[in-house]
Coordinates of C-alpha atoms and ligand atoms in Angstrom, one line a residue:
X1432 CA -22.0 8.4 -2.9
X1433 CA -18.6 8.8 -5.0
X1434 CA -15.5 9.2 -2.5
X1435 CA -14.1 13.2 -2.3
X1436 CA -11.4 13.4 -5.5
X1437 CA -7.9 12.5 -4.2
X1438 CA -5.1 14.6 -5.6
X1439 CA -4.0 14.2 -8.3
X1440 CA -0.4 13.4 -7.8
X1441 CA 1.3 10.6 -5.2
X1442 CA 4.3 12.4 -3.1
X1443 CA 7.5 10.6 -3.0
X1444 CA 11.5 11.5 -2.1
X1445 CA 11.5 13.8 -4.1
X1446 CA 8.0 15.9 -4.0
X1447 CA 6.9 15.5 0.0
X1448 CA 3.4 16.5 0.5
X1449 CA 2.5 18.6 3.6
X1450 CA 0.9 17.0 6.4
X1451 CA -0.5 17.8 10.0
X1452 CA 2.8 17.0 11.0
X1453 CA 5.1 18.0 8.3
X1454 CA 6.0 17.1 5.5
X1455 CA 5.9 13.3 4.1
X1456 CA 8.3 11.4 2.4
X1457 CA 7.7 8.3 0.4
X1458 CA 10.2 6.0 -0.5
X1459 CA 9.2 2.9 -3.0
X1460 CA 11.8 -0.2 -2.5
X1461 CA 13.1 -2.0 -5.5
X1462 CA 11.1 -4.9 -5.5
X1463 CA 9.5 -4.3 -2.3
X1464 CA 12.9 -5.0 0.2
X1465 CA 15.7 -3.7 1.7
X1466 CA 18.9 -4.8 3.0
X1467 CA 19.6 -4.5 6.6
X1468 CA 21.5 -1.5 6.3
X1469 CA 19.3 0.5 4.6
X1470 CA 16.4 -0.6 7.0
X1471 CA 18.9 0.8 10.4
X1472 CA 19.6 3.5 8.1
X1473 CA 16.4 4.6 6.5
X1474 CA 15.0 4.1 10.5
X1475 CA 18.0 6.6 12.1
X1476 CA 17.2 9.1 9.2
X1477 CA 13.3 9.4 10.0
X1478 CA 15.0 9.9 13.6
X1479 CA 16.8 12.5 12.7
X1480 CA 15.1 14.4 10.1
X1481 CA 11.6 13.4 11.1
X1482 CA 9.4 13.0 13.3
X1483 CA 10.6 8.8 14.0
X1484 CA 7.1 7.5 12.5
X1485 CA 7.3 5.7 9.5
X1486 CA 4.2 4.5 7.5
X1487 CA 3.8 1.6 5.8
X1488 CA 1.3 2.3 3.0
X1489 CA -1.0 0.1 1.5
X1490 CA 1.2 -0.6 -2.0
X1491 CA 3.5 -1.4 0.4
X1492 CA 5.6 1.9 0.9
X1493 CA 7.5 3.4 3.4
X1494 CA 6.5 7.0 4.0
X1495 CA 9.4 8.7 6.8
X1496 CA 6.8 11.4 8.6
X1497 CA 7.1 14.9 10.1
X1498 CA 10.1 15.9 7.6
X1499 CA 10.7 20.1 7.7
X1500 CA 11.5 22.3 5.1
X1501 CA 15.1 22.5 7.4
X1502 CA 15.9 18.6 7.2
X1503 CA 14.3 17.4 3.7
X1504 CA 18.0 17.8 1.9
X1505 CA 19.5 16.3 4.3
X1506 CA 17.2 13.8 4.3
X1507 CA 17.3 13.1 1.1
X1508 CA 21.3 12.5 1.2
X1509 CA 21.3 10.2 3.7
X1510 CA 18.6 8.2 1.2
X1511 CA 20.6 8.5 -1.6
X1512 CA 24.0 7.3 0.5
X1513 CA 21.6 4.1 1.5
X1514 CA 20.6 3.6 -2.6
X1515 CA 17.0 5.1 -1.8
X1516 CA 16.5 7.4 -4.0
X1517 CA 15.5 7.3 -7.5
X1518 CA 18.1 9.8 -10.1
X1519 CA 14.6 11.9 -10.5
X1520 CA 10.1 12.4 -9.7
X1521 CA 9.7 11.5 -13.0
X1522 CA 11.7 7.8 -12.3
X1523 CA 10.1 7.7 -8.8
X1524 CA 6.7 8.2 -10.1
X1525 CA 6.7 5.7 -12.8
X1526 CA 8.6 3.1 -10.5
X1527 CA 5.3 1.6 -9.2
X1528 CA 5.7 -1.8 -8.5
X1529 CA 4.4 -4.0 -6.5
X1530 CA 6.6 -7.7 -5.3
X1531 CA 5.1 -10.4 -4.2
X1532 CA 6.6 -10.9 -0.7
X1533 CA 7.4 -14.4 -1.0
X1534 CA 9.6 -14.1 -4.4
X1535 CA 13.0 -15.1 -3.7
X1536 CA 15.9 -13.3 -5.2
X1537 CA 16.8 -15.4 -9.0
X1538 CA 13.1 -16.4 -9.5
X1539 CA 11.1 -14.9 -12.2
X1540 CA 9.0 -12.6 -10.0
X1541 CA 12.0 -10.6 -9.3
X1542 CA 13.6 -11.3 -12.4
X1543 CA 10.4 -9.3 -14.2
X1544 CA 10.4 -6.9 -12.1
X1545 CA 13.6 -6.4 -12.1
X1546 CA 13.4 -6.4 -15.7
X1547 CA 10.1 -4.4 -15.6
X1548 CA 11.9 -1.4 -13.7
X1549 CA 14.9 -1.4 -16.2
X1550 CA 12.4 -0.3 -18.7
X1551 CA 10.2 2.0 -17.0
X1552 CA 11.5 4.6 -19.5
X1553 CA 9.6 3.2 -22.4
X1554 CA 5.8 3.9 -20.5
X1555 CA 3.8 6.2 -21.4
X1556 CA 2.3 9.3 -19.6
X1557 CA 0.2 7.1 -17.3
X1558 CA -1.9 8.6 -14.0
X1559 CA -0.2 8.7 -10.9
X1560 CA -1.5 5.6 -9.0
X1561 CA -0.8 3.6 -12.1
X1562 CA 1.1 0.2 -11.1
X1563 CA 1.7 -3.0 -11.6
X1564 CA 1.8 -6.1 -9.2
X1565 CA 4.4 -9.2 -10.6
X1566 CA 3.3 -12.5 -8.7
X1567 CA 4.5 -15.0 -10.4
X1568 CA 4.2 -18.0 -7.3
X1569 CA 2.0 -20.8 -7.7
X1570 CA -0.8 -19.8 -6.3
X1571 CA -1.6 -15.5 -6.4
X1572 CA -0.7 -13.5 -2.8
X1573 CA -1.3 -10.0 -4.7
X1574 CA -4.7 -10.8 -6.4
X1575 CA -6.3 -8.3 -4.0
X1576 CA -3.8 -5.1 -4.5
X1577 CA -4.5 -2.5 -6.1
X1578 CA -2.4 -2.8 -8.9
X1579 CA -4.0 -2.4 -13.1
X1580 CA -1.2 -4.5 -15.1
X1581 CA -0.6 -7.9 -13.6
X1582 CA 2.0 -10.6 -14.6
X1583 CA 1.2 -13.6 -12.8
X1584 CA 0.6 -17.0 -13.1
X1585 CA -2.1 -18.4 -15.0
X1586 CA -3.5 -22.0 -15.1
X1587 CA -1.3 -23.1 -18.0
X1588 CA 1.7 -20.6 -17.4
X1589 CA 2.6 -16.9 -17.1
X1590 CA 0.0 -14.3 -17.8
X1591 CA 0.0 -10.7 -18.1
X1592 CA -3.6 -9.3 -16.8
X1593 CA -5.5 -6.5 -16.9
X1594 CA -6.5 -5.0 -13.9
X1595 CA -10.4 -5.7 -13.8
X1596 CA -10.7 -8.5 -16.7
X1597 CA -10.9 -11.9 -15.5
X1598 CA -8.4 -13.7 -18.0
X1599 CA -5.3 -12.2 -19.5
X1600 CA -3.0 -12.7 -22.5
X1601 CA -0.1 -15.6 -22.0
X1602 CA 3.5 -14.5 -22.7
X1603 CA 6.1 -16.1 -21.4
X1604 CA 9.1 -14.8 -19.6
X1605 CA 11.2 -13.6 -22.9
X1606 CA 7.9 -11.2 -23.8
X1607 CA 6.5 -10.5 -20.3
X1608 CA 7.8 -7.3 -20.2
X1609 CA 6.8 -6.2 -23.6
X1610 CA 3.2 -7.6 -23.5
X1611 CA 3.1 -5.7 -20.5
X1612 CA 4.2 -2.2 -21.8
X1613 CA 1.9 -2.4 -24.8
X1614 CA -0.9 -2.5 -22.1
X1615 CA 0.1 0.3 -20.7
X1616 CA -0.1 2.4 -24.3
X1617 CA -3.3 0.4 -25.1
X1618 CA -4.2 2.1 -21.6
X1619 CA -3.0 5.3 -22.4
X1620 CA -4.9 5.8 -25.8
X1621 CA -8.3 4.2 -24.8
X1622 CA -8.0 5.8 -20.9
X1623 CA -10.6 8.7 -21.8
X1624 CA -11.0 10.5 -18.0
X1625 CA -10.4 7.0 -16.6
X1626 CA -7.3 7.1 -14.2
X1627 CA -7.1 2.8 -13.1
X1628 CA -7.6 0.7 -15.6
X1629 CA -10.4 -1.7 -14.4
X1630 CA -12.5 1.9 -15.4
X1631 CA -11.2 1.6 -18.7
X1632 CA -10.9 -2.3 -19.4
X1633 CA -14.1 -2.8 -21.2
X1634 CA -13.0 -1.8 -23.9
X1635 CA -10.0 -4.3 -24.1
X1636 CA -10.0 -6.5 -27.0
X1637 CA -10.6 -10.3 -26.6
X1638 CA -7.4 -11.4 -27.3
X1639 CA -6.0 -9.6 -24.2
X1640 CA -8.9 -11.9 -22.3
X1641 CA -7.9 -15.9 -23.8
X1642 CA -6.0 -17.1 -20.1
X1643 CA -7.5 -17.7 -16.5
X1644 CA -5.3 -16.5 -14.0
X1645 CA -4.0 -19.3 -11.1
X1646 CA -6.2 -19.8 -7.9
X1647 CA -5.6 -16.7 -5.5
X1648 CA -3.4 -17.7 -2.6
X1649 CA -4.8 -17.7 1.1
X1650 CA -4.1 -13.8 3.1
X1651 CA -0.6 -13.7 4.1
X1652 CA -0.9 -13.4 8.1
X1653 CA 2.3 -12.9 11.3
X1654 CA 3.8 -16.2 12.2
X1655 CA 5.9 -18.0 10.3
X1656 CA 6.2 -18.1 6.5
X1657 CA 8.6 -19.8 3.8
X1658 CA 10.6 -15.9 2.8
X1659 CA 10.4 -15.3 6.6
X1660 CA 8.9 -13.9 10.1
X1661 CA 5.6 -12.2 8.9
X1662 CA 4.9 -9.0 11.8
X1663 CA 2.4 -6.6 11.9
X1664 CA 2.3 -2.8 12.0
X1665 CA -0.4 -1.5 13.6
X1666 CA -2.4 1.1 11.4
X1667 CA 0.4 0.7 9.4
X1668 CA 2.6 2.9 11.7
X1669 CA 5.7 2.1 12.7
X1670 CA 8.3 3.5 15.1
X1671 CA 11.2 4.1 13.6
X1672 CA 13.7 3.4 17.2
X1673 CA 11.5 -0.2 17.8
X1674 CA 12.5 -1.1 14.5
X1675 CA 16.4 -0.9 13.9
X1676 CA 16.3 -2.7 17.5
X1677 CA 13.9 -5.5 15.6
X1678 CA 16.2 -5.6 13.0
X1679 CA 19.5 -5.7 15.2
X1680 CA 18.3 -8.2 17.9
X1681 CA 16.5 -10.3 14.7
X1682 CA 19.7 -10.6 12.7
X1683 CA 17.5 -10.2 10.1
X1684 CA 19.0 -9.7 6.6
X1685 CA 16.5 -8.1 5.4
X1686 CA 12.5 -6.8 5.2
X1687 CA 10.3 -7.3 2.9
X1688 CA 6.7 -4.8 2.6
X1689 CA 3.3 -5.7 2.1
X1690 CA 0.4 -4.0 1.2
X1691 CA -1.4 -5.3 4.2
X1692 CA 0.1 -3.5 7.4
X1693 CA 2.6 -6.6 7.6
X1694 CA 6.6 -7.1 6.9
X1695 CA 8.6 -10.1 6.4
X1696 CA 11.9 -10.6 8.3
X1697 CA 13.7 -12.4 5.9
X1698 CA 16.6 -14.5 7.9
X1699 CA 15.7 -13.4 11.5
X1700 CA 17.5 -15.5 14.1
X1701 CA 15.0 -15.0 16.6
X1702 CA 12.5 -12.3 17.6
X1703 CA 12.9 -10.0 20.4
X1704 CA 9.9 -8.0 22.1
X1705 CA 8.4 -5.1 20.4
X1706 CA 5.5 -3.5 19.8
X1707 CA 4.7 -5.3 16.7
X1708 CA 1.9 -7.3 16.1
X1709 CA 2.8 -11.5 16.2
X1710 CA -0.7 -13.3 16.4
X1711 CA -3.0 -13.6 13.6
X1712 CA -5.8 -13.4 16.0
X1713 CA -4.5 -9.6 17.3
X1714 CA -7.9 -7.5 16.8
X1715 CA -5.9 -4.7 15.8
X1716 CA -5.1 -6.1 12.3
X1717 CA -9.1 -6.1 11.4
X1718 CA -9.1 -2.4 12.7
X1719 CA -7.8 -0.2 10.0
X1720 CA -8.0 4.0 10.5
X1721 CA -5.8 6.5 9.1
X1722 CA -4.1 9.0 10.8
X1723 CA -6.8 11.6 12.3
X1724 CA -5.7 14.5 14.5
X1725 CA -3.1 16.0 15.2
X1726 CA -1.0 13.8 11.6
X1727 CA -3.9 15.0 9.0
X1728 CA -4.6 18.5 8.5
X1729 CA -8.1 16.9 7.4
X1730 CA -9.3 15.7 10.2
X1731 CA -11.3 17.0 13.4
X1732 CA -11.1 13.6 15.2
X1733 CA -8.9 11.3 16.8
X1734 CA -9.1 8.0 14.9
X1735 CA -6.2 5.5 15.8
X1736 CA -7.4 6.2 20.3
X1737 CA -10.9 5.4 18.9
X1738 CA -9.8 2.4 16.7
X1739 CA -7.3 1.0 19.8
X1740 CA -10.3 0.9 22.0
X1741 CA -13.2 -1.1 19.7
X1742 CA -10.9 -3.1 18.2
X1743 CA -12.1 -6.5 19.2
X1744 CA -15.5 -6.8 17.1
X1745 CA -16.4 -9.2 15.3
X1746 CA -16.8 -7.4 12.3
X1747 CA -14.8 -5.2 9.9
X1748 CA -13.9 -1.8 11.8
X1749 CA -13.0 1.3 9.9
X1750 CA -12.3 4.8 11.7
X1751 CA -12.2 7.1 9.5
X1752 CA -10.9 11.0 9.7
X1753 CA -13.2 12.2 7.0
X1754 CA -15.6 10.5 3.8
X1755 CA -12.0 10.6 2.1
X1756 CA -11.3 7.3 3.6
X1757 CA -7.8 6.5 3.4
X1758 CA -7.1 3.9 5.4
X1759 CA -9.6 2.2 4.1
X1760 CA -10.9 2.3 0.3
X1761 CA -13.7 -0.2 0.2
X1762 CA -16.7 -1.3 2.4
X1763 CA -16.7 -2.6 5.9
X1764 CA -18.9 -3.5 7.9
X1765 CA -19.1 -0.6 10.3
X1766 CA -17.5 2.7 9.5
X1767 CA -16.9 5.5 12.4
X1768 CA -16.4 9.2 9.6
X1769 CA -15.1 11.8 11.6
X1770 CA -17.0 15.3 10.8
X1771 CA -16.9 18.3 12.8
X1772 CA -15.6 17.0 15.9
X1773 CA -18.1 14.4 16.0
X1774 CA -18.7 10.8 13.9
X1775 CA -21.6 9.6 11.5
X1776 CA -21.7 5.8 11.4
X1777 CA -22.3 4.3 7.8
X1778 CA -23.0 0.5 7.9
X1779 CA -22.0 -2.2 5.2
X1780 CA -20.6 0.6 3.2
X1781 CA -17.6 3.3 2.5
X1782 CA -16.9 6.3 4.2
X1783 CA -18.3 8.3 1.1
X1784 CA -21.6 6.7 1.7
X1785 CA -24.6 7.8 3.1
X1786 CA -24.3 7.3 7.0
X1787 CA -27.1 5.6 8.6
X1788 CA -26.7 7.4 11.9
X1789 CA -24.7 11.3 12.3
X1790 CA -22.8 13.4 14.8
X1791 CA -22.1 10.1 17.4
X1792 CA -20.1 11.8 20.4
X1793 CA -16.6 10.1 20.7
X1794 CA -16.1 9.7 24.2
X1795 CA -19.1 8.1 23.7
X1796 CA -18.1 6.0 21.6
X1797 CA -15.5 5.2 23.4
X1798 CA -16.8 4.6 27.4
X1799 CA -19.1 2.1 25.1
X1800 CA -22.4 4.3 26.2
X1801 CA -22.8 5.0 22.7
X1802 CA -23.0 1.3 21.0
X1803 CA -22.7 1.1 17.3
Ligands
SF4_1098 S1 -8.8 10.0 5.9 FE1 -7.5 10.5 7.4 S2 -5.7 11.1 6.1 FE2 -6.9 10.8 5.2 S3 -7.7 13.1 4.2 FE3 -8.9 11.9 5.4 S4 -8.2 12.4 7.9 FE4 -6.5 12.6 6.2

């Protein structure tokens, strides 16, 4: 079965999206980084103008929840004062760039991210979710993260690679951005109805597929890393007050967002107690669950409450409020899909695939009287 159609646009700080708990206002941190002042200011804004919850998304973005029509304008003013608001909605939409969390100021990854940001005006019209990954470390940390054009290290030097192609085109730091922009124009001309590069890549000429990428890096996990202390946010949900206290208490200098419901505290001197996940074996890291009831108007079930009860299973588990599968748009060993207040169960598939069982009672699942 095919995935239900997503909305044709992505919400931002200029164009919020209405959900069950008000509007969500999404921010795209530049180079996936915020300094400590920005983090604390963002948390204060989420508490004053939203409901105090911040989502960490699968594109390493942050979204403030629970914003109302009368709090949107003051929130935008606060975000502007923190340097977190783009000049306009068009610029915000184009700035869809993932940057490796292990990059450090002044290195090639940060330099190329900055250079790409400065030239977004040269891009053609692209589908809303079209984006870039800049990942120039010796191993590729963002290899499995969603992106359409990848600027990364190859076996013999820097490459620009179309997502879905096994190889990319060799470039050097001076030609990388020109080449990436050229590839966006190729996509705009040849994409037909495709919205993502991987769906158009079969038509890509061979001279874009000459250089193999470097090996993939092992997944990032909570704990110590070269960039700082890595922590997890269960289901990507962050309590703004807890994050502000963590930033202040740890004396961290900056926060790096990642696409894996993990964030990195740079320069933390201590790690005070917090609700965030610090151990790589925490079972909540292996469960995906979207906001569900009452946060999403498409949901009829409590997803995260059930996911917490079922966490700890040996295989991947996804609890989805409906067939769209926002929290995990890919297969899991077991996927519970909400429908009319009950759950269907998909085995080895996605939330939109044919269920193996239907109409499971949420209470029985939570109590363990209904096994999956
Ligand atoms: S998957 Fe979850 S968050 Fe996405 S639309 Fe359905 S209920 Fe809402």
